[in-house]
XYZ file of C-alpha atoms in Angstrom:
664
model
C 135.330 27.221 125.370
C 137.355 24.081 124.985
C 136.131 21.460 122.464
C 135.572 18.417 124.624
C 135.607 15.834 121.898
C 139.354 15.532 121.931
C 139.888 17.329 118.677
C 140.637 20.639 120.412
C 144.133 19.927 121.648
C 146.552 22.796 121.287
C 149.936 22.351 119.445
C 153.027 24.261 120.418
C 156.312 24.360 118.524
C 158.274 27.026 120.398
C 161.956 26.677 120.129
C 164.213 25.720 122.991
C 164.494 28.708 125.378
C 167.705 30.431 126.600
C 168.308 30.641 130.364
C 169.505 33.481 132.417
C 170.482 33.509 136.080
C 170.056 36.304 138.603
C 173.281 37.788 139.730
C 174.773 36.752 143.081
C 174.407 40.279 144.283
C 170.697 40.360 143.583
C 170.122 36.987 145.176
C 171.961 38.059 148.318
C 169.663 41.065 148.878
C 166.409 39.505 147.627
C 163.316 39.338 149.934
C 162.801 35.673 149.063
C 165.923 33.584 148.286
C 165.441 30.215 149.828
C 164.197 27.665 147.264
C 162.597 25.721 150.165
C 159.756 28.263 150.073
C 158.088 26.108 147.250
C 158.112 22.932 149.332
C 157.105 24.807 152.465
C 154.038 26.362 150.853
C 153.061 22.972 149.365
C 153.308 20.980 152.541
C 151.687 23.635 154.702
C 148.827 24.765 152.341
C 146.601 26.537 153.078
C 148.195 27.648 156.310
C 151.166 28.801 154.282
C 149.107 31.864 153.375
C 149.399 33.066 156.926
C 152.730 34.616 155.810
C 150.789 36.936 153.551
C 148.210 37.730 156.344
C 151.078 38.539 158.691
C 152.194 41.424 156.548
C 149.002 43.307 157.551
C 147.756 44.744 160.833
C 144.527 43.199 161.916
C 142.016 44.761 164.362
C 140.612 41.292 165.158
C 142.460 38.054 164.316
C 140.972 35.694 161.894
C 139.583 32.373 163.029
C 140.447 30.267 159.958
C 142.822 30.755 157.015
C 140.481 29.209 154.434
C 136.711 28.359 154.566
C 136.279 26.054 151.599
C 132.913 24.486 152.741
C 130.982 25.976 149.803
C 133.056 25.864 146.677
C 133.757 27.874 144.554
C 132.666 30.635 146.999
C 135.805 30.422 149.016
C 136.403 32.576 152.057
C 139.817 33.731 153.311
C 140.901 34.803 156.833
C 137.357 34.416 158.080
C 136.473 36.224 161.289
C 139.366 38.653 160.843
C 138.748 42.433 160.845
C 141.035 45.167 159.359
C 140.944 48.416 157.443
C 142.793 48.697 154.124
C 143.329 52.486 154.412
C 144.962 52.034 157.892
C 147.289 49.356 156.525
C 148.288 51.466 153.538
C 148.683 54.861 155.404
C 148.030 55.122 159.151
C 150.472 52.425 160.308
C 153.390 53.837 158.427
C 152.793 57.155 160.106
C 152.564 55.526 163.467
C 155.771 53.487 162.858
C 157.961 56.530 162.237
C 157.725 56.805 158.496
C 155.495 59.791 158.286
C 158.200 61.776 156.241
C 158.874 58.931 153.809
C 157.497 59.727 150.343
C 154.416 57.685 149.571
C 153.573 58.952 146.041
C 155.733 60.797 143.558
C 153.532 62.158 140.677
C 154.494 63.680 137.475
C 152.231 65.408 135.020
C 152.572 65.229 131.267
C 153.865 68.783 131.165
C 156.473 68.125 133.826
C 154.577 69.439 136.879
C 155.149 67.384 139.878
C 153.619 66.666 143.325
C 155.072 64.698 146.146
C 153.011 63.164 149.008
C 154.701 61.856 152.177
C 152.747 59.326 154.197
C 151.824 62.132 156.555
C 150.505 64.155 153.540
C 148.555 61.125 152.348
C 147.064 60.519 155.797
C 145.824 64.138 155.976
C 144.316 64.186 152.520
C 142.788 60.709 152.750
C 141.188 61.727 156.136
C 139.834 64.941 154.760
C 138.332 63.394 151.643
C 136.784 60.573 153.704
C 135.166 63.220 155.868
C 133.903 64.956 152.704
C 132.403 61.672 151.335
C 130.599 61.046 154.565
C 129.256 64.572 154.544
C 127.989 64.019 150.997
C 125.930 61.025 152.296
C 128.239 58.136 151.479
C 127.686 55.260 153.942
C 129.390 51.872 154.533
C 128.862 49.600 151.591
C 127.809 52.302 149.135
C 129.613 51.896 145.870
C 131.551 54.995 144.782
C 132.514 55.230 141.135
C 135.940 56.924 140.338
C 136.121 58.038 136.623
C 139.562 59.644 136.694
C 142.923 59.769 134.906
C 146.304 59.280 136.474
C 146.133 62.085 138.988
C 147.072 61.707 142.776
C 143.429 62.455 143.728
C 142.561 58.962 142.390
C 144.488 56.886 144.920
C 143.506 59.412 147.597
C 139.767 58.723 146.754
C 140.305 54.897 146.665
C 141.914 55.019 150.148
C 139.238 57.391 151.453
C 136.597 54.981 150.264
C 138.341 52.141 151.906
C 138.675 54.098 155.111
C 134.913 54.515 155.511
C 133.954 50.997 154.212
C 132.581 52.162 150.873
C 133.715 49.971 147.912
C 135.047 51.822 144.891
C 134.600 51.071 141.199
C 137.270 52.700 139.124
C 136.315 53.275 135.435
C 139.205 53.846 133.134
C 139.265 57.474 132.050
C 139.594 56.503 128.385
C 136.292 54.687 128.405
C 133.197 56.275 126.948
C 130.313 57.980 128.506
C 128.169 54.909 127.773
C 130.720 52.589 129.474
C 130.553 54.913 132.564
C 126.764 54.729 132.651
C 126.748 50.991 132.186
C 129.075 50.471 135.095
C 127.252 52.869 137.446
C 123.906 51.185 136.629
C 125.421 47.608 137.118
C 126.943 48.620 140.534
C 123.898 50.697 141.715
C 126.363 53.505 142.250
C 124.956 56.902 143.278
C 128.267 58.699 143.825
C 130.918 59.830 141.294
C 134.330 61.372 141.642
C 135.725 62.652 138.324
C 137.718 65.561 136.956
C 137.361 68.362 134.555
C 139.990 67.069 132.112
C 143.622 65.892 131.707
C 146.472 66.011 129.260
C 147.356 63.563 126.427
C 150.284 64.189 124.137
C 150.197 67.905 125.074
C 146.497 68.524 124.529
C 143.935 69.146 127.194
C 141.033 66.711 126.975
C 137.473 67.601 128.135
C 136.688 64.768 130.597
C 133.756 66.416 132.463
C 131.704 66.729 129.343
C 131.994 62.976 128.816
C 131.309 62.363 132.442
C 128.121 64.502 132.372
C 126.892 62.647 129.317
C 127.500 59.359 131.133
C 125.553 60.589 134.219
C 122.514 61.348 132.021
C 122.408 57.575 131.283
C 122.397 56.498 134.953
C 118.945 55.121 135.443
C 118.679 55.506 139.279
C 120.085 59.029 139.352
C 123.188 60.323 141.094
C 123.261 61.831 144.668
C 126.651 63.612 144.430
C 129.471 64.137 141.944
C 132.882 65.421 143.023
C 135.034 67.154 140.305
C 138.844 67.537 140.527
C 140.139 70.667 138.834
C 143.011 69.203 136.899
C 143.242 71.685 134.003
C 143.098 74.945 135.760
C 143.320 77.846 133.192
C 143.387 75.169 130.391
C 139.821 74.032 131.501
C 136.805 74.199 129.335
C 134.696 76.517 131.352
C 132.176 73.991 132.731
C 129.799 75.259 135.512
C 129.171 72.662 138.174
C 125.627 71.572 138.534
C 123.514 71.449 141.687
C 124.762 68.207 143.110
C 128.311 68.593 141.734
C 131.076 69.756 144.116
C 134.579 70.966 143.619
C 137.249 68.708 145.163
C 139.298 71.699 146.494
C 136.346 73.350 148.082
C 135.370 70.130 149.842
C 138.984 69.575 151.137
C 139.014 73.112 152.441
C 135.682 72.581 154.143
C 136.981 69.499 155.922
C 140.551 70.676 156.505
C 142.114 69.026 159.527
C 139.330 66.556 160.100
C 140.042 62.943 160.978
C 137.899 59.902 160.309
C 138.449 56.695 162.255
C 139.049 53.788 159.856
C 135.989 51.495 159.824
C 136.607 47.840 160.873
C 135.850 45.712 157.842
C 135.401 41.977 157.812
C 137.995 40.264 155.744
C 135.334 39.159 153.321
C 133.740 42.578 152.899
C 134.018 44.007 149.468
C 136.919 46.386 148.800
C 136.303 47.086 145.226
C 134.507 46.273 142.001
C 136.459 45.971 138.771
C 134.557 45.713 135.576
C 136.316 43.603 132.838
C 135.645 42.381 129.359
C 133.635 45.532 128.511
C 134.670 45.507 124.796
C 132.045 42.822 123.923
C 128.738 42.066 125.694
C 127.852 43.185 129.266
C 130.861 43.933 131.502
C 131.473 41.606 134.401
C 131.684 43.186 137.934
C 134.656 41.308 139.451
C 134.401 41.515 143.242
C 137.465 41.693 145.358
C 137.400 41.614 149.119
C 139.396 43.223 151.871
C 141.602 40.741 153.745
C 142.608 38.159 151.174
C 143.226 40.626 148.386
C 145.353 42.987 150.325
C 147.429 40.204 151.848
C 147.956 38.724 148.369
C 148.813 42.119 146.795
C 151.284 42.830 149.630
C 152.941 39.352 149.536
C 153.400 39.236 145.816
C 154.749 42.769 145.829
C 157.227 41.648 148.516
C 158.142 38.239 147.007
C 158.035 38.900 143.231
C 158.734 42.630 142.806
C 161.184 42.505 145.691
C 159.833 45.819 147.097
C 161.404 47.323 150.288
C 160.051 50.429 151.901
C 163.348 52.261 151.035
C 162.682 51.686 147.276
C 161.333 54.000 144.598
C 159.052 51.738 142.606
C 157.255 52.465 139.361
C 154.572 50.515 137.592
C 153.638 52.314 134.420
C 150.125 50.902 134.177
C 146.941 52.988 134.608
C 145.093 52.685 137.911
C 141.956 52.208 135.854
C 143.032 48.588 135.351
C 143.699 45.860 137.985
C 147.482 46.218 137.610
C 147.255 49.699 138.854
C 145.037 48.750 141.758
C 147.278 45.926 142.949
C 150.687 47.278 142.026
C 150.500 51.038 142.072
C 148.242 51.562 145.005
C 147.529 48.655 147.332
C 150.511 46.370 147.268
C 153.230 49.082 147.325
C 151.500 51.316 149.926
C 150.773 48.352 152.146
C 154.523 47.797 152.181
C 155.280 51.463 152.877
C 157.274 52.157 149.749
C 157.457 55.062 147.382
C 155.217 54.554 144.328
C 155.582 56.638 141.152
C 152.680 57.882 139.072
C 152.880 59.434 135.564
C 149.991 61.022 133.860
C 150.976 60.914 130.193
C 152.266 58.810 127.375
C 155.748 57.403 126.983
C 156.520 59.413 123.882
C 155.650 62.908 125.062
C 157.378 65.307 124.477
C 160.116 62.850 123.397
C 160.462 59.105 123.150
C 162.732 59.015 126.177
C 160.109 60.279 128.671
C 160.074 57.032 130.741
C 163.857 56.819 130.970
C 163.931 60.506 131.973
C 161.617 59.731 134.846
C 163.561 56.610 135.911
C 166.844 58.719 135.949
C 165.137 61.697 137.651
C 163.644 59.720 140.579
C 166.310 57.011 140.718
C 163.778 54.316 140.235
C 164.700 50.881 141.666
C 161.977 48.698 140.215
C 160.196 49.176 136.904
C 157.053 47.202 135.966
C 155.611 47.730 132.415
C 153.810 46.035 129.540
C 155.174 44.149 126.638
C 153.253 46.369 124.261
C 155.342 49.313 125.585
C 158.599 47.429 125.297
C 157.837 46.548 121.643
C 157.268 50.364 121.062
C 160.685 51.015 122.726
C 162.249 48.484 120.494
C 160.752 50.127 117.410
C 162.048 53.538 118.510
C 165.569 52.257 119.077
C 168.056 51.932 121.903
C 169.425 55.389 121.527
C 166.707 56.794 123.711
C 167.460 54.700 126.851
C 171.175 55.147 126.152
C 170.774 58.926 126.638
C 169.927 58.294 130.380
C 171.506 56.856 133.508
C 169.349 53.866 134.297
C 171.862 52.319 136.836
C 169.400 52.776 139.656
C 167.355 49.886 138.409
C 167.380 46.617 140.359
C 164.557 44.688 138.980
C 162.403 44.813 135.843
C 158.933 43.312 135.360
C 156.418 42.772 132.575
C 152.652 42.414 132.771
C 149.458 42.298 130.707
C 150.339 39.687 128.009
C 152.977 37.239 127.014
C 156.290 38.819 126.032
C 158.208 37.328 123.121
C 161.819 36.341 123.715
C 163.283 39.054 121.489
C 161.491 41.739 123.329
C 162.432 40.190 126.621
C 166.053 40.154 125.779
C 166.028 43.743 124.481
C 164.422 44.859 127.838
C 167.011 42.935 129.764
C 169.944 44.262 127.728
C 169.045 47.894 126.992
C 167.093 48.723 130.105
C 168.508 46.486 132.673
C 172.030 46.380 131.381
C 172.014 42.587 131.788
C 172.169 43.198 135.543
C 168.404 43.315 136.443
C 166.339 40.116 136.720
C 163.133 40.298 134.609
C 159.941 38.866 136.096
C 157.436 37.998 133.383
C 154.152 37.793 135.336
C 150.998 36.101 134.297
C 147.782 36.934 136.131
C 144.283 38.477 135.507
C 141.807 40.907 136.810
C 140.094 37.952 138.445
C 143.138 36.563 140.235
C 143.805 39.845 142.051
C 147.609 39.416 141.771
C 150.494 37.473 140.157
C 150.095 33.745 139.785
C 152.766 32.451 137.474
C 156.241 33.945 137.391
C 159.755 33.419 138.706
C 160.747 34.495 142.126
C 163.689 36.619 141.096
C 165.928 35.706 143.991
C 165.511 31.963 143.359
C 164.675 30.992 139.824
C 166.434 31.269 136.507
C 164.741 33.212 133.777
C 163.631 31.859 130.383
C 162.740 34.502 127.884
C 159.218 34.013 126.601
C 158.305 31.897 129.535
C 156.375 33.321 132.525
C 157.987 30.713 134.845
C 156.642 28.203 137.360
C 153.562 28.786 139.458
C 154.149 30.804 142.555
C 154.507 29.013 145.910
C 151.059 28.045 146.954
C 149.628 28.185 143.531
C 148.487 24.881 141.966
C 148.531 25.750 138.210
C 148.351 22.780 135.775
C 148.361 22.386 132.023
C 145.581 19.917 130.899
C 144.126 18.597 127.740
C 140.427 18.848 126.836
C 139.599 15.922 129.151
C 141.309 17.481 132.136
C 144.332 15.274 132.138
C 147.740 16.891 132.816
C 149.876 16.964 129.630
C 153.495 15.894 129.384
C 156.462 18.290 129.476
C 156.865 19.878 126.169
C 153.292 19.668 125.299
C 150.566 22.332 125.113
C 147.248 22.474 126.640
C 144.821 24.586 128.738
C 145.933 26.421 131.889
C 143.897 25.546 135.013
C 144.250 26.453 138.739
C 143.298 23.664 140.974
C 143.339 25.301 144.389
C 141.988 28.553 145.638
C 144.264 31.450 146.539
C 143.724 34.522 148.752
C 143.653 37.227 146.072
C 140.978 35.503 143.982
C 137.693 37.083 143.014
C 134.820 36.088 145.228
C 132.067 36.285 142.645
C 130.722 38.439 139.813
C 128.719 41.270 141.363
C 125.139 40.157 141.815
C 125.601 37.185 139.426
C 126.865 33.993 141.208
C 125.511 31.892 138.220
C 127.614 33.748 135.698
C 130.601 33.397 138.087
C 130.339 29.572 138.103
C 129.676 29.403 134.369
C 132.453 31.682 133.248
C 135.254 30.462 135.429
C 134.524 27.017 136.890
C 132.181 25.020 134.703
C 134.651 23.723 132.091
C 136.761 21.410 134.249
C 134.667 21.219 137.527
C 132.152 18.867 138.861
C 129.601 21.559 139.634
C 127.286 19.291 141.576
C 130.028 18.484 144.159
C 130.677 19.962 147.532
C 134.236 18.792 147.539
C 136.736 21.594 146.789
C 139.017 19.128 145.007
C 136.369 18.708 142.336
C 136.380 22.477 141.506
C 138.964 23.845 138.913
C 139.431 27.434 138.008
C 139.704 27.939 134.121
C 141.169 31.318 132.992
C 140.690 30.345 129.260
C 144.305 30.555 128.356
C 146.358 28.155 126.402
C 149.881 27.233 127.694
C 152.845 24.998 127.300
C 154.872 23.368 130.194
C 158.507 22.278 130.132
C 160.473 19.792 132.062
C 161.236 22.449 134.750
C 157.592 23.188 135.168
C 158.035 26.574 133.506
C 154.827 27.723 131.849
C 154.648 29.594 128.538
C 151.355 31.363 128.045
C 150.150 30.893 124.459
C 147.259 33.380 124.747
C 143.546 33.104 125.072
C 141.964 29.889 123.872
C 140.216 31.918 121.202
C 143.564 33.243 120.068
C 144.171 30.054 118.147
C 144.425 29.436 114.444
C 143.277 26.102 113.073
C 145.448 25.431 109.916
C 144.614 22.115 108.259
C 143.468 20.642 111.508
C 146.472 21.887 113.474
C 145.562 24.284 116.377
C 148.433 26.867 116.604
C 148.582 29.553 119.250
C 149.002 33.019 117.927
C 151.798 33.853 120.357
C 154.239 31.335 119.021
C 153.800 32.514 115.424
C 154.105 36.129 116.562
C 157.225 35.295 118.449
C 158.821 33.739 115.367
C 157.971 36.869 113.369
C 159.276 39.274 115.944
C 162.366 37.141 116.047
C 163.177 38.377 112.453
C 165.642 41.311 112.534
C 163.913 44.508 111.626
C 160.474 43.517 113.041
C 159.185 45.416 116.096
C 155.731 43.969 116.644
C 153.286 41.547 114.992
C 149.854 40.195 115.242
C 148.580 37.126 113.551
C 145.052 36.034 112.840
C 143.172 33.325 111.008
C 141.642 34.063 107.682
C 139.212 31.807 105.681
C 140.991 29.471 103.288
C 139.239 27.048 100.818
C 141.802 24.298 101.351
C 143.261 24.796 104.824
C 140.065 25.977 106.569
C 142.067 28.898 108.053
C 145.281 30.453 106.979
C 147.743 32.677 108.773
C 147.480 36.485 108.090
C 150.397 38.502 109.697
C 150.143 42.115 110.365
C 153.634 43.436 110.974
C 155.202 46.689 112.411
C 158.826 47.100 111.368
C 161.555 49.036 113.251
C 162.357 52.532 112.059
C 164.482 52.647 108.896
C 163.500 49.066 107.832
C 162.420 48.608 104.170
C 158.938 47.104 103.927
C 159.457 45.138 100.684
C 159.076 41.699 99.285
C 162.496 40.764 100.576
C 161.372 41.527 104.093
C 158.160 39.577 103.524
C 160.287 36.571 102.413
C 162.497 36.820 105.547
C 159.307 36.829 107.712
C 157.906 33.761 106.045
C 161.241 31.947 106.265
C 161.550 32.877 109.961
C 158.173 31.363 110.653
C 158.938 28.208 108.739
C 162.325 27.767 110.463
C 160.808 28.321 113.971
C 157.576 26.446 113.645
C 157.338 24.645 110.292
C 155.623 25.108 106.933
C 152.246 24.470 108.500
C 152.388 27.999 109.973
C 153.584 29.788 106.802
C 151.737 33.092 106.517
C 149.358 33.389 103.728
C 149.911 37.110 103.615
C 152.213 39.605 105.378
C 150.699 43.089 105.741
C 152.976 45.960 106.892
C 151.322 48.569 109.002
C 152.556 51.456 111.188
C 150.238 50.510 114.073
C 147.961 47.745 115.210
C 144.360 48.353 116.340
C 144.495 48.426 120.153
C 141.990 48.978 122.972
C 142.827 51.789 125.383
C 144.473 49.187 127.582
C 146.864 48.188 124.949
C 145.340 44.935 123.904
C 145.303 44.079 120.184
C 141.826 43.929 118.729
C 142.250 40.738 116.760
C 138.561 40.477 115.916
C 139.074 43.469 113.605
C 142.101 42.052 112.027
C 140.190 38.856 111.309
C 137.372 40.843 109.676
C 139.882 42.683 107.565
C 141.586 39.431 106.510
C 138.170 38.031 105.498
C 136.772 41.061 103.889
C 133.877 41.158 106.381
C 132.017 44.165 107.496
C 133.886 45.632 110.362
C 132.434 45.635 113.918
C 132.541 48.310 116.594
C 135.773 50.421 116.717
C 134.684 52.895 119.372
C 136.760 51.031 122.044
C 139.953 51.548 120.104
C 142.526 54.146 121.076
C 143.534 54.511 117.403
C 140.399 53.744 115.241
C 141.780 55.553 112.336
C 144.382 52.715 111.728
C 141.672 50.271 110.740
C 140.910 52.030 107.421
C 144.569 52.296 106.681
C 145.102 48.571 107.215
C 142.010 47.820 105.059
C 143.443 49.859 102.254
C 146.807 48.115 102.438
C 145.181 44.679 102.324
C 143.107 45.725 99.255
C 146.183 47.004 97.487
C 148.277 43.973 98.411
């Protein structure tokens, strides 16, 4: 949390940013191209959000756009009734688009499946009927512990159809993580699979799921198992209350289930977050506001048209996959691409091969992936025709300017705008980014707040900072996609997100401020550069420096692919900068390179940020979602005993880094 005595102010020394304009051709076809949209949303707030609601079909019209009578427990589109499954499937079939492709799926070994909206309608209905037959009722939470297979979005939409909230658990999580989430959600139903492929190998997923089920305190009424591996499976026999997906679909072939009318404020899904430390938080997203916001941001920011082939390379186990693989794109009736595997199997050109094969128009991926592409070199995308691309996007963390420009140049051929999007699991959708048909782009900066979003950068006292200064990101008005609370824990909801800058005794919504715990800098154009989590700060001789700006300076050195910096104990400075650096292929990792890195940091930021040590490493310790585990890097820098590494996707790298630090 922010130090309220005034000594906790952030400093930012990022260099002046370059600017890039969208092409006239792109602006001419963009979904949103009138700059007046910003003023319109500001003057007509909150009624402006009716534009988002109008993108949906409602069974009953809403009475009020926003009920803010009990902050921070805001309600959107109150009185309205709708069904998410109907909005993402049925209406497109009814409107003449039944033969349009809804999902293009590619497995890691090259096997493919294509679902038209008619196919999706049939399978969603059949699985909805199966769930009901298994005993699932309205408001029962169904847990989905599945990899990137088409049955996952089908199950999500089937749950939505019958009014049963879903809780997707990322397939890479442990058995204990599954049990913890099922216990927290009081979930008695599980949909999982026998296994999946990763870098060519078949992984036994059902064994892990069964282990997790043993830890569910209240027992489980039914489990559905998808047979993904076929002959490559591990020979598991299904238990008494376990059912084969294909058998259930055969049993309910041709059945139709009327979509259940849901109140706009009824829960659509739970998404557990921050599970790497402490108890995970069950973020509650509701039906009307969330879907309206996902659809509107997909339309306005990602520029999606129903004729597009769109690909977000995230995993549906995370919020990005919920909002921008499933709900946003399908609400708009477009074609969404799903890929099961990793970007480097069987070759490092796999993603570019998929883009070329399916003539992808819009590509939305993570900076961590882009940095890997940079490390591998431009020869891989150069082997493929990427000319179908119209728009590029990034999500998940700040992207440094060098990686942004590499993406813009080598993937977009300097023709595609790049939208650098800041948002969170809790926000439901994008909050800070450029509208690509209106705003210029500044590499490294997410952009201004979206229309209707009141984001401010403040100091520790809650006062707005001047342009060019750093501070703490806040959101001062509610928005439709926001979380409504933490599941069965309103007190923690207020404490975690609202307490820092709000008058929690007030009934006036103007006194309530959402604090996402990110540091940021704002410029004269109101463009916001995200500096990272407030705990991603190094205090060097009393100067609080965000890790992102130091990392950007290091990655700006030719030959560097990726970097992570942490603070290590120092007798004089209090903390010193320790830099862990991944170089591009073929780059010598020697003292000369170390000197260039140190010089690059001093030139970009100043001597105060000079790294105490530069450690070369082939990888960084990352969670299965791609987040750098800085805590472990800090422990290595300080020679402390290492904490839990079970949440890492590459735990073996920790010992290797430790050895390098000891040698250096």
